Amino acid sequence: MAKITVNKVVHDLAGVDMKMPLLWYLREQLGFTGTKFGCGVSMCGACTVLIDQDPTRSCVTKLEDVGGAVTTIEGLGAETLHPVQQAWIEKQVPQCGYCQAGQMLLACGLLTENPAPSADEVDTYMSENLCRCGTYNEIRAAVLRAAEIASGGT
Amino acid sequence: MTEFLRGPLTRRAVVKTGALVAGSLIVACRHLTTRLSDVKDDSSERMPSPFAGYLEITPDDKIRFVTTRAESGQGIVAGFAVLLAEELDVDPSSIEVTFAGVNNRLPTLSDAEGSATGGSSSTRRFYQPVRRTAAAAKEMLVSAAAALWSVDVAECKVENGKVVHASSQRNASYGSLATAAALLPTPQNPTLKDAANYKYIGKANRRTDIPAKVTGTAIFGIDVKVEGMLSATIVHCPFVGGDLQSMNDAAARAHPGVKDVVKTPYGVIVIADTFWHASSAAKKLQLQWLATSSASSAAILAAHKQLVETRGTVASSTGDFEATMGTATTKVDAAYQAQYLPHTTLEPQNCTAWLKSDGTCEIWAPTQDPASAAGIAADVLGINVSQVKVNVTLLGGGFGRRLRQDYVAEAVYAAKAVPNQPVKLLWQRTEEFTHDLYRPASYAKMSAGLDAEGKPVAWLCHIASSSIYSWLEEKPSNLIQPETQTQVDSSSVEGCEKSDYGIANFRCEWSQHEPGVPVFWWRSVGHSQNAFFSESFIDECAKAANADPLEYRLKYLTSARQRAVLELARDKSGWATPPPAGTGRGVAIHSCFGSIVAQVVEVSVQTGTIYVDKVTVVVDCGTAVDSFLVHTQMESAIAQALGATLKQEITVNNGKVSQLSLNSCQPITLSEMPEVVTFIVPSTANPGGIGEPGVPPLAPAVANAVFALTGQRLRSLPLRLAPTA
């Protein structure tokens, strides 16, 4: 029987349309509304979640193609805030906030791949996700700060 | 004049809303004028707004502010918290701000009137009233403590949420005093804290709304959950104007989970158990539309060009343009154009509506105008507006789009089809592009005469564009003000209808052209394109006068405040030192919504692409409530303006919008964001607006910088360099 792990909890997928994008399963079946719908066609990144450690656009990932454990923004900092979230607060990144869950999950992906990125590397990686409010300079600063926090910096 | 409510409000509000805690101290914040006397130079006062909200201090020490304004990222919530915190001496992030809605958390329905959020108006309109509200509450708490301790009020002060009597070492929390304070008369002239003692105002404070946005618990309109809720999506006419001819909805209705398919004046709505089912089913609709518009961008441009060749309606006029041109030493002529722009809020339009069995309607919406939302819902249902309850959520971007209530009407049509079941209607992204109401496309014919010194002495600006006023919804919201010049839509000429450069023979004309493309307010409205026209053209005049463009402006700006802003921009940008090879600098200065902004932009060009590397911003916004909010709103405005300057445009062809996706009409990305350095002119004057004033100078500053670097004068937005050999 098909199952899916979301934020460390295993869910049964019996009777669930396996062609449904993960985004709608998360939002509508599980009630995790932190992951957002911006376009539905993988052009904005607001729907980014982690599948195992990989940032993935859930709007175009069908349930049948989910091959690992899913982490949403709700699962990122359950008891204590994740370094990325800590940095996001420290640098006061969000304005409207709508894109930010996707940005934070994307940042997690970067730091897994590259724990000490340069500013240019941050730009290249994070440019995949759109922010209509223009928080980009704060995002860059927060990713660099998150790298410091994660590596034990104060 | 500020009038405070207390006493009866407490009882009435508790009974009516159930949202307040019994025994709380409540002070309401209302002013009776619709124009702030301090806002002298802002002609775009579109939004009367008498009521800001109310402050509640609960017996268990919670400090809350219920506001009539909406939060779309611009930091209104945070700004109000700073002002309240300053007078109450508490940390701003300890203040919980919630949204009043309509028939919801406000004492009376009329309190919601004029509660639209826009025009960069919320903080500047309510700066004094909000501070006075908190100061009044503080004085009441101090009086209550003094009475409790039988001491003189003058011996008490407030510190970090407590009233303190130093000499007897007694203190009491605000919460413990709230009930007693609520019985006292409200001071009508509370003393505000002196600027010399500011702890929070002007500083970079932490925003109250950020933690929830970082943990994913913040609720936007799209996130609303109501027990038993259905989901819906809408397919609008693919033409900018058109009618549904026929529909075959059999396949859509047969799709799993679908409850109904509803034809409405707005489009065809599919209602299902989930959005996934509704949106999948919507793809199966077979719809035939008859276009009533054949608008095309090429035809619009041709019409605009023709219109500016004959006299338009005069918006403003001083002196004698023609006579002065006759004797001018140098003549400068140029024509500019700007395209339609989409709002591209990242959260698509949505609304949840519930028509209940008692005939009342409840709505949840990310709206900038809850009063109009209630009004349009009442219209659709044929009920009294007092029967509509509106809950305002966070907005995933506003930019003016959510001043329109079309998505509310649509959701209510859906709710009508499934009575007694809540239904959330959500737009697809393609609908956001094809069915937006756009920033108008405009054309400007500019003509100037310079004297022997190079001074601009004659100036004609003739604008051709659509009228936003003519596209406002049939039942106008409270935010429409009658135009004083009924033949000119002031929003079409704002930003170029007068000169900041003391040009004695000045005329601004407007010609209206309506190709059938809907237009609406977009961040900074008319200023967004008109500043591009006027601040590019003054640069061309400077060139014709062989003058440095910044010094030229300084020489002729008539306002000392504007000159001070530009001087600071000159100093902070290093203007006097030539930029490094490969970098061009451009400048622009513009005033709108009560603030003055100058921007110096540095650009470079690689393989024919323009890069904006740095923007130095100087802003005079009167008192800066929070320096970080000012800086981030400048960044936000610049990001949005840059997308419009270099990338985004909406074109139409045979009545259809050509851009259907984010990839074809993309805002800027992180790697395209310039470094932004912001300098705030110190001031204790009342605040000016901050949400929009950062937009207008950016496009002309970039065009001016491109000219400085390449010698190409680009007069059409978005800017495209001609290929060089």
PDB file of N, CA and C in Angstrom, chain A residues 137-138, chain B residues 568 572 596-599 614-621 624 626-636 638 673 675-681 690 694:
ATOM      1  N   ASN A 137      17.842  41.008  -1.315  1.00  0.00           N
ATOM      2  CA  ASN A 137      19.079  41.315  -0.586  1.00  0.00           C
ATOM      3  C   ASN A 137      19.041  40.735   0.821  1.00  0.00           C
ATOM      4  N   GLU A 138      17.859  40.751   1.435  1.00  0.00           N
ATOM      5  CA  GLU A 138      17.729  40.168   2.766  1.00  0.00           C
ATOM      6  C   GLU A 138      17.829  38.641   2.700  1.00  0.00           C
TER       7      GLU A 138
ATOM      8  N   LEU B 568      22.018  65.494  -1.127  1.00  0.00           N
ATOM      9  CA  LEU B 568      22.457  64.328  -0.353  1.00  0.00           C
ATOM     10  C   LEU B 568      22.693  63.139  -1.284  1.00  0.00           C
ATOM     11  N   LYS B 572      26.141  61.143  -1.457  1.00  0.00           N
ATOM     12  CA  LYS B 572      26.206  59.746  -1.039  1.00  0.00           C
ATOM     13  C   LYS B 572      26.489  58.804  -2.198  1.00  0.00           C
ATOM     14  N   ILE B 596       9.532  62.608  -0.858  1.00  0.00           N
ATOM     15  CA  ILE B 596      10.451  62.954  -1.943  1.00  0.00           C
ATOM     16  C   ILE B 596      11.521  61.872  -2.011  1.00  0.00           C
ATOM     17  N   VAL B 597      11.759  61.354  -3.202  1.00  0.00           N
ATOM     18  CA  VAL B 597      12.776  60.312  -3.349  1.00  0.00           C
ATOM     19  C   VAL B 597      13.691  60.659  -4.516  1.00  0.00           C
ATOM     20  N   ALA B 598      14.995  60.608  -4.276  1.00  0.00           N
ATOM     21  CA  ALA B 598      15.974  60.714  -5.352  1.00  0.00           C
ATOM     22  C   ALA B 598      16.714  59.387  -5.428  1.00  0.00           C
ATOM     23  N   GLN B 599      17.003  58.977  -6.647  1.00  0.00           N
ATOM     24  CA  GLN B 599      17.764  57.740  -6.824  1.00  0.00           C
ATOM     25  C   GLN B 599      18.887  57.989  -7.807  1.00  0.00           C
ATOM     26  N   LYS B 614      23.687  49.072  -8.723  1.00  0.00           N
ATOM     27  CA  LYS B 614      23.527  49.733  -7.427  1.00  0.00           C
ATOM     28  C   LYS B 614      22.540  50.875  -7.547  1.00  0.00           C
ATOM     29  N   VAL B 615      21.753  51.043  -6.507  1.00  0.00           N
ATOM     30  CA  VAL B 615      20.868  52.203  -6.416  1.00  0.00           C
ATOM     31  C   VAL B 615      21.134  52.899  -5.085  1.00  0.00           C
ATOM     32  N   THR B 616      21.477  54.164  -5.161  1.00  0.00           N
ATOM     33  CA  THR B 616      21.595  54.981  -3.953  1.00  0.00           C
ATOM     34  C   THR B 616      20.299  55.766  -3.830  1.00  0.00           C
ATOM     35  N   VAL B 617      19.631  55.599  -2.723  1.00  0.00           N
ATOM     36  CA  VAL B 617      18.322  56.215  -2.524  1.00  0.00           C
ATOM     37  C   VAL B 617      18.416  57.247  -1.409  1.00  0.00           C
ATOM     38  N   VAL B 618      17.856  58.397  -1.668  1.00  0.00           N
ATOM     39  CA  VAL B 618      17.673  59.363  -0.587  1.00  0.00           C
ATOM     40  C   VAL B 618      16.187  59.653  -0.480  1.00  0.00           C
ATOM     41  N   VAL B 619      15.662  59.542   0.709  1.00  0.00           N
ATOM     42  CA  VAL B 619      14.220  59.744   0.880  1.00  0.00           C
ATOM     43  C   VAL B 619      13.953  60.741   1.997  1.00  0.00           C
ATOM     44  N   ASP B 620      13.100  61.698   1.689  1.00  0.00           N
ATOM     45  CA  ASP B 620      12.571  62.603   2.717  1.00  0.00           C
ATOM     46  C   ASP B 620      11.109  62.220   2.892  1.00  0.00           C
ATOM     47  N   CYS B 621      10.847  61.483   3.938  1.00  0.00           N
ATOM     48  CA  CYS B 621       9.475  61.045   4.199  1.00  0.00           C
ATOM     49  C   CYS B 621       8.976  61.624   5.503  1.00  0.00           C
ATOM     50  N   ALA B 624      10.520  59.179   9.804  1.00  0.00           N
ATOM     51  CA  ALA B 624      10.572  57.771   9.422  1.00  0.00           C
ATOM     52  C   ALA B 624      10.165  56.956  10.647  1.00  0.00           C
ATOM     53  N   ASP B 626      10.055  53.803  11.050  1.00  0.00           N
ATOM     54  CA  ASP B 626      10.984  52.691  11.282  1.00  0.00           C
ATOM     55  C   ASP B 626      11.963  52.691  10.120  1.00  0.00           C
ATOM     56  N   SER B 627      13.250  52.804  10.421  1.00  0.00           N
ATOM     57  CA  SER B 627      14.235  52.974   9.343  1.00  0.00           C
ATOM     58  C   SER B 627      14.344  51.723   8.485  1.00  0.00           C
ATOM     59  N   PHE B 628      14.127  50.555   9.065  1.00  0.00           N
ATOM     60  CA  PHE B 628      14.220  49.326   8.293  1.00  0.00           C
ATOM     61  C   PHE B 628      13.016  49.198   7.366  1.00  0.00           C
ATOM     62  N   LEU B 629      11.850  49.611   7.842  1.00  0.00           N
ATOM     63  CA  LEU B 629      10.665  49.584   6.977  1.00  0.00           C
ATOM     64  C   LEU B 629      10.868  50.506   5.789  1.00  0.00           C
ATOM     65  N   VAL B 630      11.450  51.680   6.040  1.00  0.00           N
ATOM     66  CA  VAL B 630      11.681  52.611   4.927  1.00  0.00           C
ATOM     67  C   VAL B 630      12.638  51.968   3.918  1.00  0.00           C
ATOM     68  N   HIS B 631      13.728  51.419   4.410  1.00  0.00           N
ATOM     69  CA  HIS B 631      14.720  50.825   3.502  1.00  0.00           C
ATOM     70  C   HIS B 631      14.123  49.660   2.719  1.00  0.00           C
ATOM     71  N   THR B 632      13.398  48.788   3.392  1.00  0.00           N
ATOM     72  CA  THR B 632      12.867  47.623   2.686  1.00  0.00           C
ATOM     73  C   THR B 632      11.752  48.003   1.722  1.00  0.00           C
ATOM     74  N   GLN B 633      11.022  49.065   2.035  1.00  0.00           N
ATOM     75  CA  GLN B 633      10.019  49.496   1.064  1.00  0.00           C
ATOM     76  C   GLN B 633      10.675  50.154  -0.146  1.00  0.00           C
ATOM     77  N   MET B 634      11.822  50.796   0.067  1.00  0.00           N
ATOM     78  CA  MET B 634      12.568  51.307  -1.078  1.00  0.00           C
ATOM     79  C   MET B 634      13.057  50.136  -1.930  1.00  0.00           C
ATOM     80  N   GLU B 635      13.581  49.099  -1.282  1.00  0.00           N
ATOM     81  CA  GLU B 635      14.044  47.922  -2.024  1.00  0.00           C
ATOM     82  C   GLU B 635      12.898  47.275  -2.785  1.00  0.00           C
ATOM     83  N   SER B 636      11.778  47.189  -2.113  1.00  0.00           N
ATOM     84  CA  SER B 636      10.615  46.555  -2.719  1.00  0.00           C
ATOM     85  C   SER B 636      10.137  47.336  -3.938  1.00  0.00           C
ATOM     86  N   ILE B 638      11.906  49.380  -5.720  1.00  0.00           N
ATOM     87  CA  ILE B 638      12.935  49.297  -6.750  1.00  0.00           C
ATOM     88  C   ILE B 638      12.852  47.954  -7.485  1.00  0.00           C
ATOM     89  N   MET B 673      18.775  41.696  -8.665  1.00  0.00           N
ATOM     90  CA  MET B 673      18.475  42.729  -7.668  1.00  0.00           C
ATOM     91  C   MET B 673      19.726  43.543  -7.399  1.00  0.00           C
ATOM     92  N   GLU B 675      22.296  46.223  -5.478  1.00  0.00           N
ATOM     93  CA  GLU B 675      22.581  46.692  -4.130  1.00  0.00           C
ATOM     94  C   GLU B 675      21.780  47.983  -3.930  1.00  0.00           C
ATOM     95  N   VAL B 676      21.133  48.107  -2.798  1.00  0.00           N
ATOM     96  CA  VAL B 676      20.356  49.318  -2.513  1.00  0.00           C
ATOM     97  C   VAL B 676      20.859  49.913  -1.214  1.00  0.00           C
ATOM     98  N   VAL B 677      21.233  51.181  -1.277  1.00  0.00           N
ATOM     99  CA  VAL B 677      21.670  51.892  -0.083  1.00  0.00           C
ATOM    100  C   VAL B 677      20.706  53.054   0.131  1.00  0.00           C
ATOM    101  N   THR B 678      20.137  53.133   1.302  1.00  0.00           N
ATOM    102  CA  THR B 678      19.086  54.123   1.561  1.00  0.00           C
ATOM    103  C   THR B 678      19.533  55.119   2.614  1.00  0.00           C
ATOM    104  N   PHE B 679      19.348  56.383   2.309  1.00  0.00           N
ATOM    105  CA  PHE B 679      19.615  57.438   3.288  1.00  0.00           C
ATOM    106  C   PHE B 679      18.315  58.184   3.551  1.00  0.00           C
ATOM    107  N   ILE B 680      17.964  58.292   4.818  1.00  0.00           N
ATOM    108  CA  ILE B 680      16.722  58.946   5.203  1.00  0.00           C
ATOM    109  C   ILE B 680      17.051  60.328   5.735  1.00  0.00           C
ATOM    110  N   VAL B 681      16.442  61.348   5.152  1.00  0.00           N
ATOM    111  CA  VAL B 681      16.675  62.709   5.628  1.00  0.00           C
ATOM    112  C   VAL B 681      16.054  62.856   7.012  1.00  0.00           C
ATOM    113  N   ILE B 690       5.335  55.745   2.136  1.00  0.00           N
ATOM    114  CA  ILE B 690       6.585  55.031   1.879  1.00  0.00           C
ATOM    115  C   ILE B 690       6.388  53.824   0.974  1.00  0.00           C
ATOM    116  N   GLY B 694       9.123  54.987  -3.821  1.00  0.00           N
ATOM    117  CA  GLY B 694      10.378  54.460  -4.362  1.00  0.00           C
ATOM    118  C   GLY B 694      10.277  53.985  -5.797  1.00  0.00           C
TER     119      GLY B 694
END
